PDB file of C-alpha atoms in Angstrom:
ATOM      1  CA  UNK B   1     191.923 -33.459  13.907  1.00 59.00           C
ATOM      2  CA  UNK B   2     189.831 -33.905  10.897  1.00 85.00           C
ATOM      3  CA  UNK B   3     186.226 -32.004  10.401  1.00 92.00           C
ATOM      4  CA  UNK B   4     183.256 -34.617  10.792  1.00 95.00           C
ATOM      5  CA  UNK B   5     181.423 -33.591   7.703  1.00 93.00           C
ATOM      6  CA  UNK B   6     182.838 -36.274   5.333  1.00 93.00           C
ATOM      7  CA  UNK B   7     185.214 -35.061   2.376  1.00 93.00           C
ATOM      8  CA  UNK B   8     182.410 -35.017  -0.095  1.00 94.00           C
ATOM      9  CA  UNK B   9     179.651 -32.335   1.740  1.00 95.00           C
ATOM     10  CA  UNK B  10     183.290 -30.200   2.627  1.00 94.00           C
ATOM     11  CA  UNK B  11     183.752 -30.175  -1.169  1.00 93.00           C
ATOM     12  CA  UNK B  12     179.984 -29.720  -2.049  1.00 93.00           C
ATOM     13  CA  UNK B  13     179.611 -27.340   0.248  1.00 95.00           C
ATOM     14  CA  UNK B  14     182.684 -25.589   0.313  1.00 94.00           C
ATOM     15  CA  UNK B  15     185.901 -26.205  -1.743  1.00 92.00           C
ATOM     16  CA  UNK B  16     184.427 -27.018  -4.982  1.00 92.00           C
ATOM     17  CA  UNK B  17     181.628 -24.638  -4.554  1.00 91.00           C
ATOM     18  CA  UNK B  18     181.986 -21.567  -7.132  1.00 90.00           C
ATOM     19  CA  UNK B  19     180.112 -18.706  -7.818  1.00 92.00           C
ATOM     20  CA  UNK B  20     178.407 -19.801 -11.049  1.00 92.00           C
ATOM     21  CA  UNK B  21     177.965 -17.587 -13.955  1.00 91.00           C
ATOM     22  CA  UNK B  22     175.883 -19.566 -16.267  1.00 93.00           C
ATOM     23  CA  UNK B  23     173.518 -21.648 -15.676  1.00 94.00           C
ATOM     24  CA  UNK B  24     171.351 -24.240 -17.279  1.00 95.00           C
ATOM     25  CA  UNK B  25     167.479 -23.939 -18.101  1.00 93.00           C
ATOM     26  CA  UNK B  26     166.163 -26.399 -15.535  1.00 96.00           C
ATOM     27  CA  UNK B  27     164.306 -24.742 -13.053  1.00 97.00           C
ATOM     28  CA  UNK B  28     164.443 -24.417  -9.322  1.00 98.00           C
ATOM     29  CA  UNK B  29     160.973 -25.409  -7.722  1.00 97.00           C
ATOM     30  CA  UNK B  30     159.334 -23.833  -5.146  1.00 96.00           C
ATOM     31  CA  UNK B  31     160.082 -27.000  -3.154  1.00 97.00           C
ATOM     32  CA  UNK B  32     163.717 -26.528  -3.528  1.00 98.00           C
ATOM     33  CA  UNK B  33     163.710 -22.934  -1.836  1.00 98.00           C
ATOM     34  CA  UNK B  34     161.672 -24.056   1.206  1.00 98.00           C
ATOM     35  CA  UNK B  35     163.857 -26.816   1.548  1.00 98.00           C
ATOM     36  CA  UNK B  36     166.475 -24.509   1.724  1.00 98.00           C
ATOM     37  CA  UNK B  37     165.093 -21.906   3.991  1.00 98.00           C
ATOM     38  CA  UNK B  38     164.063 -24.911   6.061  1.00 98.00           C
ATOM     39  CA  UNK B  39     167.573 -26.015   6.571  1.00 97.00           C
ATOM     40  CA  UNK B  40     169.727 -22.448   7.163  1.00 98.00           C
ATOM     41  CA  UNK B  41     167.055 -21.179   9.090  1.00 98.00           C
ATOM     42  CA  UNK B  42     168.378 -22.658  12.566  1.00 98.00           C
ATOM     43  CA  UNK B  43     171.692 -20.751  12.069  1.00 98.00           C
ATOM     44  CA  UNK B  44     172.050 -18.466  14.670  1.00 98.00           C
ATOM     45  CA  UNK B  45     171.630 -14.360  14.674  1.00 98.00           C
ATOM     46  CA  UNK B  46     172.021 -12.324  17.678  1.00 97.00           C
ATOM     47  CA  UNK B  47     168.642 -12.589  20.126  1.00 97.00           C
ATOM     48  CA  UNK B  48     167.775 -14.693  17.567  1.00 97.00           C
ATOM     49  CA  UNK B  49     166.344 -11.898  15.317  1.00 97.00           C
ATOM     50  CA  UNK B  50     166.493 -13.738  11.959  1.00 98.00           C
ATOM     51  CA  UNK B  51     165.810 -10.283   9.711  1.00 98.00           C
ATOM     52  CA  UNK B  52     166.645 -11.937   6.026  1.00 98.00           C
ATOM     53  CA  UNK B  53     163.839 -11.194   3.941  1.00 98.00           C
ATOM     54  CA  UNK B  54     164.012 -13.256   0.204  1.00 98.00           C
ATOM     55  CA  UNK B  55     161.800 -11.719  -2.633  1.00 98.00           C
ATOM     56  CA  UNK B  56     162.140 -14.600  -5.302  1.00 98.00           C
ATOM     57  CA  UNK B  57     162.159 -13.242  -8.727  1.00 98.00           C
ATOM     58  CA  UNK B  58     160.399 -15.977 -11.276  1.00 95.00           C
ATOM     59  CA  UNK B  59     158.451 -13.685 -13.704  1.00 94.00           C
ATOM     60  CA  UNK B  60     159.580 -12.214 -17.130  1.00 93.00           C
ATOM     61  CA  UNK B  61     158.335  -8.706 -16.151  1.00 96.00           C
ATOM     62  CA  UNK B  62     159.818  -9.234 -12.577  1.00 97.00           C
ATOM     63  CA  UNK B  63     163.056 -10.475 -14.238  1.00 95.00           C
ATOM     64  CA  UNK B  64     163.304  -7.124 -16.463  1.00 96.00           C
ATOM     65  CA  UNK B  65     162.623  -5.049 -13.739  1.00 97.00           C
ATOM     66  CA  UNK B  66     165.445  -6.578 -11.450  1.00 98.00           C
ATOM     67  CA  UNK B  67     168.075  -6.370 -14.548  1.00 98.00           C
ATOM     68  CA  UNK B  68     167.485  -2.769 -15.438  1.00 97.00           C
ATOM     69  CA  UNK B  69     168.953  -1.834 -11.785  1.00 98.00           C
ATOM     70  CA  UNK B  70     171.447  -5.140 -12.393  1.00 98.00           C
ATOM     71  CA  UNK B  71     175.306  -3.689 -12.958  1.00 97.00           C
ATOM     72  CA  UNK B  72     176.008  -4.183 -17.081  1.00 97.00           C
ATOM     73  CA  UNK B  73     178.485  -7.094 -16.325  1.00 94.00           C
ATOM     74  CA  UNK B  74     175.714  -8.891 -14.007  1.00 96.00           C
ATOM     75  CA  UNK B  75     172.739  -8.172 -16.364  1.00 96.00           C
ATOM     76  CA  UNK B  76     173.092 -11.344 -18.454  1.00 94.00           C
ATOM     77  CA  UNK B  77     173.645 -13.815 -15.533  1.00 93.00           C
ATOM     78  CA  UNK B  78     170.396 -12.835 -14.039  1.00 95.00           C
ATOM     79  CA  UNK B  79     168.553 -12.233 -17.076  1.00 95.00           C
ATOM     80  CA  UNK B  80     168.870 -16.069 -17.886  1.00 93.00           C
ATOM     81  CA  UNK B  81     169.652 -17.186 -14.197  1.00 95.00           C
ATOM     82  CA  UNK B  82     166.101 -20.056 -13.829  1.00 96.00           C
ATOM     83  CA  UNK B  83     165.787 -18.379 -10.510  1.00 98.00           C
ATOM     84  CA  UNK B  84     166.786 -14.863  -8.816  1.00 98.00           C
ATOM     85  CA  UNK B  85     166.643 -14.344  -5.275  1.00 98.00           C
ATOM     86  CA  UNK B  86     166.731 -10.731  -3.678  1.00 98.00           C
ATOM     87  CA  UNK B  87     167.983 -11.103  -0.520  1.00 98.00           C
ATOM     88  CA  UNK B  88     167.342  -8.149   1.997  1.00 98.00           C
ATOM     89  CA  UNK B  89     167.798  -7.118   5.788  1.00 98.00           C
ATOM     90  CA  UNK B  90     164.408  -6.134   7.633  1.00 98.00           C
ATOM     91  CA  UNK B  91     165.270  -3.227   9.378  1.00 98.00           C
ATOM     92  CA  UNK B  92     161.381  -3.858  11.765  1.00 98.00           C
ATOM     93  CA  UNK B  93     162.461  -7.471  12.227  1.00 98.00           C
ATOM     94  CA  UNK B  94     162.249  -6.535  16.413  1.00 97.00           C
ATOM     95  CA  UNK B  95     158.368  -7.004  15.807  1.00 96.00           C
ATOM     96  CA  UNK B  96     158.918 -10.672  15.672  1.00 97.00           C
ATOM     97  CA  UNK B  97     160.775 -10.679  18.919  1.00 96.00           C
ATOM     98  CA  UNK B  98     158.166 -11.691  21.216  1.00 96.00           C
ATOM     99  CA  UNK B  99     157.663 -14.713  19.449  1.00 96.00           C
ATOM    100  CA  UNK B 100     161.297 -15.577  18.145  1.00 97.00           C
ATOM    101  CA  UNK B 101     162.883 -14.811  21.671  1.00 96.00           C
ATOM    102  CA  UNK B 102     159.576 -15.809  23.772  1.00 96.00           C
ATOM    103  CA  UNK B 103     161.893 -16.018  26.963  1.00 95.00           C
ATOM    104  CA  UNK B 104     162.909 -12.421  26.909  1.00 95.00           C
ATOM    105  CA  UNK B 105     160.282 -10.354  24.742  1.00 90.00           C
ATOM    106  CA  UNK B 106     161.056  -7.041  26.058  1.00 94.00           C
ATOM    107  CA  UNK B 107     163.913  -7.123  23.900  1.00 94.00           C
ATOM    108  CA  UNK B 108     161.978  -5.873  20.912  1.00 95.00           C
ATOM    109  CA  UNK B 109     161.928  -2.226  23.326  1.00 95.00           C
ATOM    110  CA  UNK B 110     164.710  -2.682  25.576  1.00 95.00           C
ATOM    111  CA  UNK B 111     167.582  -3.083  22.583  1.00 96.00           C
ATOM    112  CA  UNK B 112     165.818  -2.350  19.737  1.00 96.00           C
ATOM    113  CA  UNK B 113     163.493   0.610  20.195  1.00 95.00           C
ATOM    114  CA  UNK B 114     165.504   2.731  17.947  1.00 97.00           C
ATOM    115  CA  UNK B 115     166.009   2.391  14.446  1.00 97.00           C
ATOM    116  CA  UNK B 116     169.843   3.091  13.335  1.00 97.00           C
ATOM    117  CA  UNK B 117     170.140   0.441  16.246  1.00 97.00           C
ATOM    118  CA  UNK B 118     168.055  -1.989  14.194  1.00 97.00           C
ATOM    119  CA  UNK B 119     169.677  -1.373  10.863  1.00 97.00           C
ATOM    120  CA  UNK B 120     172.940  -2.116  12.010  1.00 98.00           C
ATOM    121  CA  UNK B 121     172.345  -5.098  14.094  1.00 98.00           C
ATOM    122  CA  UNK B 122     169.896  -6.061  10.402  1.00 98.00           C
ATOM    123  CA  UNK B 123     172.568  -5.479   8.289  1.00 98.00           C
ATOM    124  CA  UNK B 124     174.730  -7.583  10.410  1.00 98.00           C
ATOM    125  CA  UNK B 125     172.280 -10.558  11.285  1.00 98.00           C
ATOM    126  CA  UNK B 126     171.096 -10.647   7.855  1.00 98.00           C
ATOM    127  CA  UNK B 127     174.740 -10.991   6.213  1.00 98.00           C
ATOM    128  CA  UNK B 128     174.975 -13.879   8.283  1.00 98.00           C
ATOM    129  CA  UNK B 129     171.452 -15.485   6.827  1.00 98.00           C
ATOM    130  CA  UNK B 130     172.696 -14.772   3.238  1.00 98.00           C
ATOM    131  CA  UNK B 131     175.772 -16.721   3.774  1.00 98.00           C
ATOM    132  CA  UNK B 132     173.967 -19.380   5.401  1.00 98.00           C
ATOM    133  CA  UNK B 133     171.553 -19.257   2.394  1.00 98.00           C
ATOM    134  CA  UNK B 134     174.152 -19.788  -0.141  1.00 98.00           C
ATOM    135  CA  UNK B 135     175.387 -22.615   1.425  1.00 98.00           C
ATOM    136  CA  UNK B 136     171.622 -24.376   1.633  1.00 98.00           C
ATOM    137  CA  UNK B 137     171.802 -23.257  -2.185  1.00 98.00           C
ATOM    138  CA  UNK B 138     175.018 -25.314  -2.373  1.00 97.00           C
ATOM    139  CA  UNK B 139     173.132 -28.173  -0.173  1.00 97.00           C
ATOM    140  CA  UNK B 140     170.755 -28.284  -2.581  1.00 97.00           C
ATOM    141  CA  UNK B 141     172.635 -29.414  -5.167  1.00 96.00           C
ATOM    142  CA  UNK B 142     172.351 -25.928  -7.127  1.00 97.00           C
ATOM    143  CA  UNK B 143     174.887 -23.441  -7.866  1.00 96.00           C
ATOM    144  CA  UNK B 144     174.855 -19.799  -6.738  1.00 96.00           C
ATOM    145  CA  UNK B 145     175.404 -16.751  -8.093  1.00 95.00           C
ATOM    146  CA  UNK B 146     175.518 -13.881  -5.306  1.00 97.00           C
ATOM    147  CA  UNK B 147     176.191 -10.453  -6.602  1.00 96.00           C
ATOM    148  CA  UNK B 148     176.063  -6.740  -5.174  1.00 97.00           C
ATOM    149  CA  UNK B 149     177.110  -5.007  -8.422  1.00 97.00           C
ATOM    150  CA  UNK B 150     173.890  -2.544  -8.348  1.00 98.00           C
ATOM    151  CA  UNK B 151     171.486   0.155  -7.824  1.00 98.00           C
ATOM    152  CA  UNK B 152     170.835  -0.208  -4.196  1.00 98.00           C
ATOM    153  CA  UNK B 153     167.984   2.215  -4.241  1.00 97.00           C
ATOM    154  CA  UNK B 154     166.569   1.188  -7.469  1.00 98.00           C
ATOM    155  CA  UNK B 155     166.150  -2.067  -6.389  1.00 98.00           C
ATOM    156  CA  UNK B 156     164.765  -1.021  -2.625  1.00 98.00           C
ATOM    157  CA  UNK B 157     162.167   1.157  -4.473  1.00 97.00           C
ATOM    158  CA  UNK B 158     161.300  -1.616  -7.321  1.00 97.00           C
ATOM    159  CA  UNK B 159     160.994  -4.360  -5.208  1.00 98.00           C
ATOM    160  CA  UNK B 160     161.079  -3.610  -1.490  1.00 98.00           C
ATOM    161  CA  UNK B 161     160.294  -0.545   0.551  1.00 96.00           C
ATOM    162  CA  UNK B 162     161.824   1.802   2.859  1.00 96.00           C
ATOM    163  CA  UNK B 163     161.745  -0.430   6.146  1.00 97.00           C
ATOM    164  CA  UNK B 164     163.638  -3.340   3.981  1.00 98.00           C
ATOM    165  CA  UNK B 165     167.376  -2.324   2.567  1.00 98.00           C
ATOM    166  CA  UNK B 166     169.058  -4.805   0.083  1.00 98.00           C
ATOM    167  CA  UNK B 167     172.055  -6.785   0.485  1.00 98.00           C
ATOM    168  CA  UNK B 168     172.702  -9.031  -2.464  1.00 98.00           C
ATOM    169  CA  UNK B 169     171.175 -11.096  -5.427  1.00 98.00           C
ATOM    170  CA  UNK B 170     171.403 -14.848  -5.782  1.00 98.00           C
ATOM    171  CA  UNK B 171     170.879 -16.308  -9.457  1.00 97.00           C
ATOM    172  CA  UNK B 172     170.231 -19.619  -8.290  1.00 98.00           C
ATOM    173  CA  UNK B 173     169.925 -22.676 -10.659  1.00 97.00           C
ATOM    174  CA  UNK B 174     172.437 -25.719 -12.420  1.00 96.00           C
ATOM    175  CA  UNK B 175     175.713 -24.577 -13.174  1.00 94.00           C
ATOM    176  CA  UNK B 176     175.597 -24.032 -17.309  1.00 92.00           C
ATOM    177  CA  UNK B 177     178.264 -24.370 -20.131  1.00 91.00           C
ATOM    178  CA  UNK B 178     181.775 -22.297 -18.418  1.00 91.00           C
ATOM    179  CA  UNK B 179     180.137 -21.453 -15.352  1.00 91.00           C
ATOM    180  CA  UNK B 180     183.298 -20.738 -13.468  1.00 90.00           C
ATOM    181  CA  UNK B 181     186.051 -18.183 -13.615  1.00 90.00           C
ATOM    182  CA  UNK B 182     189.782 -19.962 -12.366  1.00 90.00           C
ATOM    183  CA  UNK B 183     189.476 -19.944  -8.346  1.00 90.00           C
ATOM    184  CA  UNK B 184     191.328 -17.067  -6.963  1.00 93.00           C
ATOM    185  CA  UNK B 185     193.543 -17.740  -4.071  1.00 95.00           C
ATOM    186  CA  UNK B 186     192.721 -17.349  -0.922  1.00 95.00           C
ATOM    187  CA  UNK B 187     194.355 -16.094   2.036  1.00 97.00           C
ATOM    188  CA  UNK B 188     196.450 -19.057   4.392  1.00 97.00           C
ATOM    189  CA  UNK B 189     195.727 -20.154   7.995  1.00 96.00           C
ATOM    190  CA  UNK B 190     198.470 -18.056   8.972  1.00 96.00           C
ATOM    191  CA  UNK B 191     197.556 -15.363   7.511  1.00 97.00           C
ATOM    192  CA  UNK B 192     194.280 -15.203   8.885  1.00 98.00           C
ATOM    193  CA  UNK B 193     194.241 -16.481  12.612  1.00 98.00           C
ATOM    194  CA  UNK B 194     196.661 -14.790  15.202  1.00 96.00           C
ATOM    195  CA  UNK B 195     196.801 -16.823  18.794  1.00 96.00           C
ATOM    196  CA  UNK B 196     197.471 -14.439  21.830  1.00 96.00           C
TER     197      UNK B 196
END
């Protein structure tokens, strides 16, 4: 059976999609990002508790901020990156509950009311809205750069605060002059799915 999304969104979207490296000067609009958000919002997250959190990074004294806490291999990518996203799990997102789940709002203090609770199921529903973020990058028609190659806490304390815990950066833009490394392989069907 073949996959209804026609050959070319599978290829945008997903098997000519690479994590760029370089990217071009033209710059990502404000327009662009809520497009985006507007799109991968609607995937799902458990009870619906959508706790991504995106600090976009477009100034020159934001941008040297973010790279001094930026691994050394990673610093030039974002340094010249047109846009930088710092995407992060809200670890309070059960105070949106009652009006994300609005047919069940006691879930905020039935299932979330204490806090390592929240910062796993964050961590977890928040991965999930990154991934769906870099594909809206990809739907775009922009490249993306996600990285986790640094200071955790430098960048929690810089840019976020103790109720918000970091889980990657995006350099988002137009792929630039040898934007991609060769594709490494990836693992087969077989290899991954097991039928019992």
């Amino acid at each position: 059976m073949s996959l209804v999304l026609d050959a070319a969104a599978q290829d945008l979207l997903f098997r000519e999609a690479r994590t760029a490296n370089t990217f071009t000067d033209e710059p990502v609009t404000d327009e662009q990002v809520q497009a985006i958000y507007d799109l991968v919002k609607f995937g799902p997250t458990a009870f619906n508790q959508s706790p991504l959190r995106v600090v976009l990074v477009r100034s020159a004294e934001g941008r040297e901020r973010l790279v001094q806490h930026m691994a050394e291999g990673n610093r030039p990518k974002t340094a010249t990156a047109p846009l930088v996203a710092i995407l992060a799990a809200d670890n309070e997102f059960h105070e949106e509950l009652p009006a994300l789940l609005p047919h069940f709002p006691q879930a905020k203090d039935v299932f979330f009311a204490e806090r390592p609770v929240r910062e796993s199921a964050a961590g977890l529903n928040a991965a999930l809205q990154a991934a769906y973020f870099i594909i809206g990058v990809r739907a775009a028609g922009l490249a993306a750069g996600p990285m986790t190659g640094y200071d955790a806490a430098g960048i929690q304390k810089e840019f976020l605060d103790g109720d918000h815990t970091p889980l990657m950066v995006v350099n988002i833009g137009k792929p630039g002059e040898d934007a991609w490394f060769p594709r490494s392989p990836r693992l087969s069907y077989d290899e991954v799915v097991k039928t019992v």
